[in-house]
CSV table of C-alpha atoms in Angstrom, one decimal:
chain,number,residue,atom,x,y,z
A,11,UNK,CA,72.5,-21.4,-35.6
A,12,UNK,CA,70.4,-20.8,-33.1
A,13,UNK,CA,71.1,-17.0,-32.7
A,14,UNK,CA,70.0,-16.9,-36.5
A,15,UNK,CA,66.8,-18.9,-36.1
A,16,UNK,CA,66.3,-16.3,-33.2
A,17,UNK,CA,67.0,-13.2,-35.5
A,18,UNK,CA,64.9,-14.8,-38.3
A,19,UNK,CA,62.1,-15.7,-36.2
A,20,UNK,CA,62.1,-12.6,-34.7
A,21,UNK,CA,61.9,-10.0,-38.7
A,22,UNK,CA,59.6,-12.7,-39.7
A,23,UNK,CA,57.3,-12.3,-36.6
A,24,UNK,CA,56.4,-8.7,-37.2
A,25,UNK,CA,54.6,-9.8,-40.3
A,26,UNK,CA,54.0,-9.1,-44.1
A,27,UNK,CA,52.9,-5.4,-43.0
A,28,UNK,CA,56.4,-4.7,-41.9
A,29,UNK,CA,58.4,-7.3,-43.9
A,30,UNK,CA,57.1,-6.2,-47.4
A,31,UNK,CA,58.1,-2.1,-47.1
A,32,UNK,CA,61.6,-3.5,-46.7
A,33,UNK,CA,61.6,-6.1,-49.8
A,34,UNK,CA,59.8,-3.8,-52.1
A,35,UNK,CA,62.7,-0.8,-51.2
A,36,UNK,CA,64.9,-3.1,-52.0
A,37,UNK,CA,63.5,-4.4,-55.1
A,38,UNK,CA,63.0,-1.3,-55.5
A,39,UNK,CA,66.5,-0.3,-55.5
A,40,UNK,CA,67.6,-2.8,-57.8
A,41,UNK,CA,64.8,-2.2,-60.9
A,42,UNK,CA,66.4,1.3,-60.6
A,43,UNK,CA,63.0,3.1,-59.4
A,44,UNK,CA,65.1,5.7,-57.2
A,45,UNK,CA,65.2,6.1,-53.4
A,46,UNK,CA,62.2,8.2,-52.8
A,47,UNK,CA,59.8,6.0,-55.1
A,48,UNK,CA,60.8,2.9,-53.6
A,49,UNK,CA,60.1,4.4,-50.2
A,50,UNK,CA,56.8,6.2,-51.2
A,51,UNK,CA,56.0,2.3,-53.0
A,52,UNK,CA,57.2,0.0,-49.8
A,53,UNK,CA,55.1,2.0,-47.2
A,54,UNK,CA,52.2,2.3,-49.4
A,55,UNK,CA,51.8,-1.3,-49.8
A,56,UNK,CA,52.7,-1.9,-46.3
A,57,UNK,CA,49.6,0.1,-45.5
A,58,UNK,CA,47.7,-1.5,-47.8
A,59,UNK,CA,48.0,-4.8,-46.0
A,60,UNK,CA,47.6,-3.4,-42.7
A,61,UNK,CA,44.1,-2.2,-44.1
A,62,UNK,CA,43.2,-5.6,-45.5
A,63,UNK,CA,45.1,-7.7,-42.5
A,64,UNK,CA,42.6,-5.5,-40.3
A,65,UNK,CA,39.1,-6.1,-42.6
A,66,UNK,CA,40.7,-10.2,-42.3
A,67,UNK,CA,40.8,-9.9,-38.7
A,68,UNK,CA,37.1,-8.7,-38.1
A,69,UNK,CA,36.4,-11.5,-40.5
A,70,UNK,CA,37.9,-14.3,-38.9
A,71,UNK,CA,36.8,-13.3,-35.4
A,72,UNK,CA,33.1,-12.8,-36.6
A,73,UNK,CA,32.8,-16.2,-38.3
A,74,UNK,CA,34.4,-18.0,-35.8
A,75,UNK,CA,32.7,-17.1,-33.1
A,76,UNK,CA,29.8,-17.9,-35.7
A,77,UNK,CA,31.2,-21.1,-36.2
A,78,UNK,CA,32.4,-22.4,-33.1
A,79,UNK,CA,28.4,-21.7,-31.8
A,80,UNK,CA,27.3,-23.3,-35.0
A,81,UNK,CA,29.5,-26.5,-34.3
A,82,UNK,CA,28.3,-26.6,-30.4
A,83,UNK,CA,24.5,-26.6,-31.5
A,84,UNK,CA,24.8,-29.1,-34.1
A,85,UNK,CA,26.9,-31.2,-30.9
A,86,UNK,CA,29.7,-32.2,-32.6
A,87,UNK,CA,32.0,-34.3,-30.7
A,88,UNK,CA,34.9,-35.1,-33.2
A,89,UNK,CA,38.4,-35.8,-32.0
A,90,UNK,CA,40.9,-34.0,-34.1
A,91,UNK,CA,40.7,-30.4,-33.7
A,92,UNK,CA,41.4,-28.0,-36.9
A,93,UNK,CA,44.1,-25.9,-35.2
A,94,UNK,CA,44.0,-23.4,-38.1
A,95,UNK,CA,47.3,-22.1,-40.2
A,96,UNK,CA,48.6,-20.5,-37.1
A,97,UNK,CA,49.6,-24.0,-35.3
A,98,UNK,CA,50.3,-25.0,-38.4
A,99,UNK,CA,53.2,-22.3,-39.2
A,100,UNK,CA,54.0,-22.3,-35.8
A,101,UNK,CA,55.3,-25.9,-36.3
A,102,UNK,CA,57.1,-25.0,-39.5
A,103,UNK,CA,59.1,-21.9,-37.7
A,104,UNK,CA,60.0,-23.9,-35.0
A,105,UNK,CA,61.5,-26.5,-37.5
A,106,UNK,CA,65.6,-26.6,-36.8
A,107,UNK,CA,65.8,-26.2,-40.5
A,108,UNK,CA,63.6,-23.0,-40.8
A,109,UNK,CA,66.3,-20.2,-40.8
A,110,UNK,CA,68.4,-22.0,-43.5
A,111,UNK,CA,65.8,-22.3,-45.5
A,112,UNK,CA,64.7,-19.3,-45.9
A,113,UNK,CA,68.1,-18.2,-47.2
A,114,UNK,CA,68.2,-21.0,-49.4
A,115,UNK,CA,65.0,-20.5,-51.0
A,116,UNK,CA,65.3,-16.8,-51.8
A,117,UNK,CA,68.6,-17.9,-53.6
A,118,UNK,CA,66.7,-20.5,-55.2
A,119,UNK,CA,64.2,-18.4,-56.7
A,120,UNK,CA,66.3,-16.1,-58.0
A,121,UNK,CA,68.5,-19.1,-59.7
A,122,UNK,CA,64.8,-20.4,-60.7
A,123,UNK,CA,64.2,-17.2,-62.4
A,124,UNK,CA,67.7,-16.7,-64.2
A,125,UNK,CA,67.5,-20.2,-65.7
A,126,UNK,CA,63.8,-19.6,-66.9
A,127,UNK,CA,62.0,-22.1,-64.6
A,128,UNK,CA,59.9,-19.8,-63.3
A,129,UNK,CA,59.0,-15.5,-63.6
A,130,UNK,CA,58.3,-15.3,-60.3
A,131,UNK,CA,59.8,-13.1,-57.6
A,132,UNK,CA,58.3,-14.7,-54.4
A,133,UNK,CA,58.5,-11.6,-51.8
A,134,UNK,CA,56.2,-12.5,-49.4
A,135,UNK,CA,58.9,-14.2,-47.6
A,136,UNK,CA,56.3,-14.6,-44.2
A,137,UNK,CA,54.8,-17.1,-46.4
A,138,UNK,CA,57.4,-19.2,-47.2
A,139,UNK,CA,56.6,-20.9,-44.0
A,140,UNK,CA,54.1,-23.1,-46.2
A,141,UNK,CA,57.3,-24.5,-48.1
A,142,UNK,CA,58.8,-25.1,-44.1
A,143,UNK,CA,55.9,-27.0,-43.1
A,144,UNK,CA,56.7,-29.2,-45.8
A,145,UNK,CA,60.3,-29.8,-44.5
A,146,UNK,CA,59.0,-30.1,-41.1
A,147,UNK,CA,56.7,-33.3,-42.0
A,148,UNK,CA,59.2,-34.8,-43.7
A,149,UNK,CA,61.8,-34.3,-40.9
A,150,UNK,CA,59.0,-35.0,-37.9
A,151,UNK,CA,59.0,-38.6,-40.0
A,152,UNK,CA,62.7,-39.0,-41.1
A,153,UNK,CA,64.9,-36.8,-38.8
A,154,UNK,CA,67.0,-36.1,-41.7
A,155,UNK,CA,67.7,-32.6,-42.4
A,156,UNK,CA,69.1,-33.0,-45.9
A,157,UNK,CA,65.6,-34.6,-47.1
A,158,UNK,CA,63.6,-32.0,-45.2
A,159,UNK,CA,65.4,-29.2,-47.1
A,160,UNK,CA,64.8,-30.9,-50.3
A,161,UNK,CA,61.0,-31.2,-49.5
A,162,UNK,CA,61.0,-27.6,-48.8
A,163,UNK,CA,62.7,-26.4,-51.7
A,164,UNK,CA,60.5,-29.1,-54.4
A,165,UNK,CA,57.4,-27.8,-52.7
A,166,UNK,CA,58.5,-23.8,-53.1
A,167,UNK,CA,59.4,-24.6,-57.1
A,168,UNK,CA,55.9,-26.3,-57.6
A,169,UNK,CA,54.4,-23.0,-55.9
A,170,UNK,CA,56.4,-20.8,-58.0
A,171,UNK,CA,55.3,-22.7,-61.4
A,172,UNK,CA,51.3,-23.1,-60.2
A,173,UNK,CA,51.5,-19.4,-59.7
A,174,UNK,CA,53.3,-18.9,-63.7
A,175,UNK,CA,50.4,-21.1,-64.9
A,176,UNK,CA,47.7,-19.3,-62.8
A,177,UNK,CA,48.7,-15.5,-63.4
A,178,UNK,CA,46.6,-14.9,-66.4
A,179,UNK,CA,43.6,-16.0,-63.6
A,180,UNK,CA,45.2,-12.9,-61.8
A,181,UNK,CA,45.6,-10.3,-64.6
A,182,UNK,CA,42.3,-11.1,-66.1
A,183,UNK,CA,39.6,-12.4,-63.6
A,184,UNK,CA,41.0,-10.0,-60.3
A,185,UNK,CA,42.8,-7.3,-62.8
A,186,UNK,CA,46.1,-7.1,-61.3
A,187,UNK,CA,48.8,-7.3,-63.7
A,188,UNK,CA,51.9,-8.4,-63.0
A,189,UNK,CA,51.5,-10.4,-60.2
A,190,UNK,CA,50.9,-13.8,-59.4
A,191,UNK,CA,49.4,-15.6,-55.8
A,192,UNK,CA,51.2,-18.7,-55.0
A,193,UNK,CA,50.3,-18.5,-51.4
A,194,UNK,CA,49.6,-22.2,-50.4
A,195,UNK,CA,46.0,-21.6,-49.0
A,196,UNK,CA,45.1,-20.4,-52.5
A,197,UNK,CA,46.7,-23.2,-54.5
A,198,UNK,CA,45.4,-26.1,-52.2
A,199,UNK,CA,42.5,-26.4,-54.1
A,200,UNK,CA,43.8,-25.5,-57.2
A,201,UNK,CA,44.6,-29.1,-59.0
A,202,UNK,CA,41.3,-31.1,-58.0
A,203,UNK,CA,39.3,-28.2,-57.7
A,204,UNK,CA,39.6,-27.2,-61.8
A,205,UNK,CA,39.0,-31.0,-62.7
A,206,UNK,CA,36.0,-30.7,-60.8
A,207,UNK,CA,34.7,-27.3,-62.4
A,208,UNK,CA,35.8,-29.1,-65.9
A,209,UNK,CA,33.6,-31.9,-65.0
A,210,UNK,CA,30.5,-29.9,-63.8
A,211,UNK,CA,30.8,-27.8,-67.4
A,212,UNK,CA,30.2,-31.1,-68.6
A,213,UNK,CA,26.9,-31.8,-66.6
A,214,UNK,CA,23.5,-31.0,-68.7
A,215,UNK,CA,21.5,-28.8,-66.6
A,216,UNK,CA,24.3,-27.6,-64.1
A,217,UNK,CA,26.6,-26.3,-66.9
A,218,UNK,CA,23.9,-23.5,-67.7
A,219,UNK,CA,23.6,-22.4,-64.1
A,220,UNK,CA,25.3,-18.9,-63.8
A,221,UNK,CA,25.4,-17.1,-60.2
A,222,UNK,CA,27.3,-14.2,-60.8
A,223,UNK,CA,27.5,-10.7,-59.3
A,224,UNK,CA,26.2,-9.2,-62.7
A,225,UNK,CA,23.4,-11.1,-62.8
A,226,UNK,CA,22.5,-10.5,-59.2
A,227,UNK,CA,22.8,-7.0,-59.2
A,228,UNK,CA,21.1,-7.2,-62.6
A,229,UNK,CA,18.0,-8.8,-61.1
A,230,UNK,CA,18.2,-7.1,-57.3
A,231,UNK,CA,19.2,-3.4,-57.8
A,232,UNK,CA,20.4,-2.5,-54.5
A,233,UNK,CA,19.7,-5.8,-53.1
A,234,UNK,CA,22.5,-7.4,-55.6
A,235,UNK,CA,24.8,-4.4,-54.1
A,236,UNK,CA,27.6,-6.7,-52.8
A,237,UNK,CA,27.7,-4.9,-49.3
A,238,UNK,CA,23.8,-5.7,-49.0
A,239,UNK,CA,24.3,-9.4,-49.6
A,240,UNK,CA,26.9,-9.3,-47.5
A,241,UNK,CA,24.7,-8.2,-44.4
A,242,UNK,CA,22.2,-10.8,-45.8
A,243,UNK,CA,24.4,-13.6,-45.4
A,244,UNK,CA,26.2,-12.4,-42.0
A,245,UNK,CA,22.2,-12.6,-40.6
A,246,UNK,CA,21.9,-16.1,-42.1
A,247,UNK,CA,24.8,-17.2,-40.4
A,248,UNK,CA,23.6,-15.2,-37.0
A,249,UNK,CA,20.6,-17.2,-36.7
A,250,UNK,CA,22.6,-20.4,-37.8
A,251,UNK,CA,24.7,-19.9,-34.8
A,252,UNK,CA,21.7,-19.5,-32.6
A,253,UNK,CA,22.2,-15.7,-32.1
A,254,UNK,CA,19.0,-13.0,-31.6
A,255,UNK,CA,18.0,-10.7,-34.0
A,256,UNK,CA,20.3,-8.0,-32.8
A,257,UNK,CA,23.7,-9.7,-32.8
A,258,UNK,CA,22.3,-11.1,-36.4
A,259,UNK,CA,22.1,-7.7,-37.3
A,260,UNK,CA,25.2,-6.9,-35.9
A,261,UNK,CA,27.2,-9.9,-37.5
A,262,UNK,CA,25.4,-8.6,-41.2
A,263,UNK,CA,26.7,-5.4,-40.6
A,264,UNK,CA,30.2,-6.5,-40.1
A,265,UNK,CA,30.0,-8.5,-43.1
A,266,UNK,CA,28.6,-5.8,-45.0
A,267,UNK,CA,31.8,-3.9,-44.0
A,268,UNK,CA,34.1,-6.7,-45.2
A,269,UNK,CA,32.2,-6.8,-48.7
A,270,UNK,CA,32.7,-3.0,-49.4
A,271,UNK,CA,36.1,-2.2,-47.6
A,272,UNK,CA,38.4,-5.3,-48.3
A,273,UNK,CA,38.2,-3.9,-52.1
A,274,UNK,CA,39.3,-0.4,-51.2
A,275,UNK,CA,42.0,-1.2,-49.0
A,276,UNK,CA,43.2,-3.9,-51.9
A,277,UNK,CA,43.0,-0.6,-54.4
A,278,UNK,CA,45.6,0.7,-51.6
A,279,UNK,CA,47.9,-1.6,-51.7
A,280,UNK,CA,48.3,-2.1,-55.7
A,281,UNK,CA,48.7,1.4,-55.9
A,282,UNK,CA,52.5,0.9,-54.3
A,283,UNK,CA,53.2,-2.0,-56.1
A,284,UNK,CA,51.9,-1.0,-59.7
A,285,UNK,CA,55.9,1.5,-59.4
A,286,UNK,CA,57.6,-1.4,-58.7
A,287,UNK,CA,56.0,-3.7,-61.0
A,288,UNK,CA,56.4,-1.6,-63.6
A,289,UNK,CA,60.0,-0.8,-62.9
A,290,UNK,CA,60.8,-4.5,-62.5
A,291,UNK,CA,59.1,-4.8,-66.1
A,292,UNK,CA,61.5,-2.1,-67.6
A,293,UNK,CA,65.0,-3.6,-65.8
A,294,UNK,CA,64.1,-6.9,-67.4
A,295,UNK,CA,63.5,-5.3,-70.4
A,296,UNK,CA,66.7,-4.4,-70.5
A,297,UNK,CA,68.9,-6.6,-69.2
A,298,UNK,CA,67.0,-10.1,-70.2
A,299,UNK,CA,65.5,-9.3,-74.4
A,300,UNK,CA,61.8,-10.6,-74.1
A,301,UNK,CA,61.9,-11.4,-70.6
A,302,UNK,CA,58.8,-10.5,-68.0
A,303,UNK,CA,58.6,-11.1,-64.1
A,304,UNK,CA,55.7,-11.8,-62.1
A,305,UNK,CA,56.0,-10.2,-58.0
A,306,UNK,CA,54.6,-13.2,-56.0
A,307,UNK,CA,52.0,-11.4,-53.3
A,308,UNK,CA,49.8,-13.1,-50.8
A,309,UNK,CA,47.0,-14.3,-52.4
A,310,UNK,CA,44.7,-12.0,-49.4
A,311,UNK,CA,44.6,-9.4,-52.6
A,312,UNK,CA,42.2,-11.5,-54.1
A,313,UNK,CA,39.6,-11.2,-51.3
A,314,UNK,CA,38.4,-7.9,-52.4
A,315,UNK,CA,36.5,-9.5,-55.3
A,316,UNK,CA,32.8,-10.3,-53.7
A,317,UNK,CA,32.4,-13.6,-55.6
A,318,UNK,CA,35.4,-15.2,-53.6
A,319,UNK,CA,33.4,-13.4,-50.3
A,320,UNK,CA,30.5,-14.8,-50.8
A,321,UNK,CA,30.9,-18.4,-51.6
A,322,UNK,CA,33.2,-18.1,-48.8
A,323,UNK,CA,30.5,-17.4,-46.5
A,324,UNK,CA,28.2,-20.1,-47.8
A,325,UNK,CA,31.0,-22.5,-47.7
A,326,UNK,CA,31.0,-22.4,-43.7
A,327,UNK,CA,27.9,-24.0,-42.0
A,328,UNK,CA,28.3,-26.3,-45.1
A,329,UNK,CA,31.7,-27.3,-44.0
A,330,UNK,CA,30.5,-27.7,-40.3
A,331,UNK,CA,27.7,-30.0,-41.6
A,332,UNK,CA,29.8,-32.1,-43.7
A,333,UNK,CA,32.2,-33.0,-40.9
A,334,UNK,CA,29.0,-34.0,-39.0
A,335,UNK,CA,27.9,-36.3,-41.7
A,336,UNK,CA,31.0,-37.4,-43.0
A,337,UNK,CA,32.0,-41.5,-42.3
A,338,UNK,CA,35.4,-41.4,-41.0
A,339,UNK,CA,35.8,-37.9,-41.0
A,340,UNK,CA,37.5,-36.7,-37.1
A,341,UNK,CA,38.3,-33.7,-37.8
A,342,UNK,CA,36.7,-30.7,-36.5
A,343,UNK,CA,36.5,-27.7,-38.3
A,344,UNK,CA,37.2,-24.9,-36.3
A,345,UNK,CA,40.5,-22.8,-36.8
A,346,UNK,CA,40.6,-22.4,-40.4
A,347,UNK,CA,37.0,-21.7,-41.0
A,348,UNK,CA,37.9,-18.3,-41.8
A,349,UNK,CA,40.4,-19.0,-44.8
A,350,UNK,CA,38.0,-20.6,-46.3
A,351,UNK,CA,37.8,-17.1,-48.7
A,352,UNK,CA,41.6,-18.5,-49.6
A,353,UNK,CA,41.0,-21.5,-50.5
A,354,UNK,CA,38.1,-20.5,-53.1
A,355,UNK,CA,39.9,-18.0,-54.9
A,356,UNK,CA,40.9,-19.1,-58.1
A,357,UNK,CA,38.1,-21.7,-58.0
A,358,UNK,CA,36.3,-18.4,-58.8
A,359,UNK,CA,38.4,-16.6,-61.1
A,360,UNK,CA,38.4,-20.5,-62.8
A,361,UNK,CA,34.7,-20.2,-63.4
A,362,UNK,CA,34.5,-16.8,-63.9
A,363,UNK,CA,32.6,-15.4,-60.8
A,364,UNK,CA,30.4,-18.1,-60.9
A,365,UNK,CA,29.0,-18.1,-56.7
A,366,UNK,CA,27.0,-21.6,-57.7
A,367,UNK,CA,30.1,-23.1,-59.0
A,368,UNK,CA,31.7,-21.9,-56.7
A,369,UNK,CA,30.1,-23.4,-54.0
A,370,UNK,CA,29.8,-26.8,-55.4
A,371,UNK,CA,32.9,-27.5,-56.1
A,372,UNK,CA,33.8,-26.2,-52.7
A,373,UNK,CA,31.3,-28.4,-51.3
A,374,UNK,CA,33.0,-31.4,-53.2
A,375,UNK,CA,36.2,-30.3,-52.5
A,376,UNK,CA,35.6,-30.1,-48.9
A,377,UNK,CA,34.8,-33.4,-48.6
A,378,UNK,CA,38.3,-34.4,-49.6
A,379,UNK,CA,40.0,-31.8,-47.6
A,380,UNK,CA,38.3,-33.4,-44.2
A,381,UNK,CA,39.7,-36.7,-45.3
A,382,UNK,CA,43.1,-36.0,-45.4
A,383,UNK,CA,43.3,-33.7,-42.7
A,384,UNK,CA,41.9,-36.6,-40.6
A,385,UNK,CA,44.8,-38.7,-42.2
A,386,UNK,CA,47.2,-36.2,-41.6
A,387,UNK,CA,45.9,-35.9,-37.7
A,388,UNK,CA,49.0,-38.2,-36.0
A,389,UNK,CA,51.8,-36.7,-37.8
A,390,UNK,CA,50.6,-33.4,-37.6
A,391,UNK,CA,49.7,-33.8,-33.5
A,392,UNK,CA,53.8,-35.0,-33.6
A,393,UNK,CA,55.0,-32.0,-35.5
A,394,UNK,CA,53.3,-30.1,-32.7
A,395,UNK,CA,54.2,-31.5,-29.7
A,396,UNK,CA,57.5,-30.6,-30.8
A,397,UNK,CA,57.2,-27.0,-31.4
A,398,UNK,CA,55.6,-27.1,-27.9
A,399,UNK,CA,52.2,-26.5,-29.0
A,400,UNK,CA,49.8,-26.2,-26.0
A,401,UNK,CA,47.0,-28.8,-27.1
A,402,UNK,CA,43.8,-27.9,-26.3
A,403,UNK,CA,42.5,-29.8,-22.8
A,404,UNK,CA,40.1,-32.8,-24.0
A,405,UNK,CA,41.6,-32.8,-27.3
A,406,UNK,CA,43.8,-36.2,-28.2
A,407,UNK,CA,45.1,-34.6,-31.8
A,408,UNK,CA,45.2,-32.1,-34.0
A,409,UNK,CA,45.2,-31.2,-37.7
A,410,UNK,CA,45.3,-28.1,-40.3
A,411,UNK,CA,42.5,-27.7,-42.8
A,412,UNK,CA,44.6,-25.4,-44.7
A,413,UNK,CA,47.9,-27.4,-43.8
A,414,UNK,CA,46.8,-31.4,-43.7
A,415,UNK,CA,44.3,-31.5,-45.9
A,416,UNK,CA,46.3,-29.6,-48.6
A,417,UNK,CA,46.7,-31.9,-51.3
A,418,UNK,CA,50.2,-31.4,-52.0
A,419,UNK,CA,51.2,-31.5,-48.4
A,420,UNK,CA,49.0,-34.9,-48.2
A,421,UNK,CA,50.9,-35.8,-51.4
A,422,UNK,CA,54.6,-35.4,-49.3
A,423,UNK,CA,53.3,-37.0,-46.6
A,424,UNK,CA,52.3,-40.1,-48.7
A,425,UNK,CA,55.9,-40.6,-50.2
A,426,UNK,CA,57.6,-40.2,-47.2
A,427,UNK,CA,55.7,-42.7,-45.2
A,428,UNK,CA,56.6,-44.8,-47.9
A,429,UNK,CA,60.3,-43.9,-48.5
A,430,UNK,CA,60.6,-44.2,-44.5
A,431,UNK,CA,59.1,-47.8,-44.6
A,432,UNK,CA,61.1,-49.0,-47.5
A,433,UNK,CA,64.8,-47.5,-46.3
């Protein structure tokens, strides 16, 4: 077992940019595309997400610098650090039950998708480390394999599902057909995050508000140009963070260049997987009468739309001044600043490219998110230790934004408490 966690530790390790030329070949293979095609496909979209893994990259190191400044001038001393998704997959690969799993949830989704449960083909396979983390709380509180796997395996078929219900947000708000996004960063917000939209459609006054790119660009000319307000914001931010006007400048820049390359490099990567997708639609055609299947992506193709950029952006020094204000709250925000753009995703495509919208019900939503992170802080501080997490000197625990305060890992972590106290 071990040499198998070591093998499937190690192909997983390299990444979606390596892992996904492989699966789509394969795939490929099967829908009958033809060996050059599948090849010509694979790498194409495997360069694709080296592009957009690059433009995430500059992203995440410019705002968190940003934010960690922003945090130490507002003098935030809160106990619980945000250790960001990597700790947080780190724990769920070093799970003893992470190389079965795997296995058994490719074979689950493809018994998922012959018995119509779901259309979903869920390649990105680095991401199933989402449904491991799941397993790993429950085993971190049970020690029992059996109802780790089964955690696991329930939390992957709720993913698969969300992302049925949520692909016509995909083919019609971020025009990718085809596909769906049930990457857990994406879907986190997904279930509170629409009631709240519903209820703010509701609200006189705040129901005709409309901040969309349109409108901006509309109004602004060039200034609406989403690279402009993308070095508008990055110099907001700058001065937030206590920077002078040239590394201001310098951060806008670098924003700018998120705002206008992110897209391209997302055109890219759809350009390999539109073959596939379309061969996959044929094969089904043929061998299941009025089937259709859905490839299952990381939701990082959505970032190229400037809606989801831009209310990310504006969602940071909120977040940071929340978890200041916040009664209760211990948590502080720090690693997963940058997925903020993740989380917000179909929040947008919900409300249309609404930024306003957008950023309230982020704001809202944030809120919540701090809350059960903090409540999630001992387990998740447990689950570390035991992957032999190095824990930050002066830190007593840590937590996930993206991880703990996911609702539907807050959810599992509820009923197991509670199973484990009853049994």
């Amino acid at each position: 077992m071990k040499i198998i966690t070591d093998v499937v530790n190690y192909v997983i390790g390299l990444g979606a940019s390596a892992i996904l030329p492989i699966t789509l070949l394969i795939l490929g293979l099967i829908f009958g595309l033809g060996l050059g095609k599948s090849i010509k496909a694979g790498i194409t979209v495997g360069i694709g997400f080296v592009g957009i893994n690059l433009v995430i990259e500059l992203l995440t190191s410019e705002v968190g610098e940003a934010a960690q400044l922003m945090v130490q001038r507002i003098g935030l001393n809160l106990t619980v650090i945000d250790g960001g998704w990597p700790s947080a997959s780190a724990a769920a690969w070093g799970s003893p039950i992470s190389a079965l799993l795997i296995a058994v949830c490719l074979l689950v989704n493809v018994i998922l998708i012959i018995f119509k449960v779901t259309k979903t083909m869920y390649v990105d396979i680095w991401n199933y480390w989402y449904f491991l983390f799941a397993g790993s709380v429950v085993y971190t509180i049970t020690n029992n394999l059996v109802a780790a796997s089964i955690a696991a395996i329930l939390l992957m078929v709720v993913h698969l599902v969300m992302g049925d219900k949520l692909q016509p947000y995909v083919e019609d708000y971020f025009e990718i057909d085809n596909v769906t996004l049930p990457t857990g960063s994406s879907l986190m917000w997904v279930p509170l995050g629409f009631a709240v939209d519903w209820i703010l459609d509701r609200i006189p006054g705040i129901n005709k508000i409309n901040v969309n790119y349109e409108t901006i660009q509309k109004k602004f000319g060039v200034f609406g140009e989403p690279m402009v307000i993308g070095v508008a914001i990055g110099i907001i931010l700058g001065f937030l963070a206590g920077y002078d006007v040239g590394q201001a400048w310098l951060l806008g820049i670098n924003m700018g260049a998120v705002m206008m390359i992110l897209p391209r490099m997302i055109k890219i990567l759809l350009e390999g997987l539109l073959p596939i997708s379309n061969a996959a639609q044929v094969f089904l055609r043929d061998k299941f009468k009025n089937r259709e299947l859905f490839i299952g992506l990381d939701s990082a193709i959505s970032l190229g739309d400037s809606a989801v950029i831009s209310s990310a952006l504006i969602l940071v020094p909120i977040m940071i001044i929340l978890a200041s204000i916040l009664p209760g709250n211990r948590v502080l925000p720090f690693g997963d600043l940058a997925s903020i753009p993740f989380y917000v995703a179909f929040i947008t495509a919900h409300n249309k490219g609404n930024i306003f919208k957008t950023v309230l019900t982020g704001t809202i939503m944030m809120i919540l998110t701090l809350y059960m992170a903090t409540n999630f802080a001992s387990v998740y501080t447990e689950m570390m230790n035991a992957a032999n997490f190095t824990i930050p000197q002066g830190v007593s625990q840590m937590s996930s934004i993206t991880s703990g305060g996911s609702l539907l890992n807050w959810i599992i972590l509820q009923i197991t408490q509670l199973l484990n106290s009853i049994f």
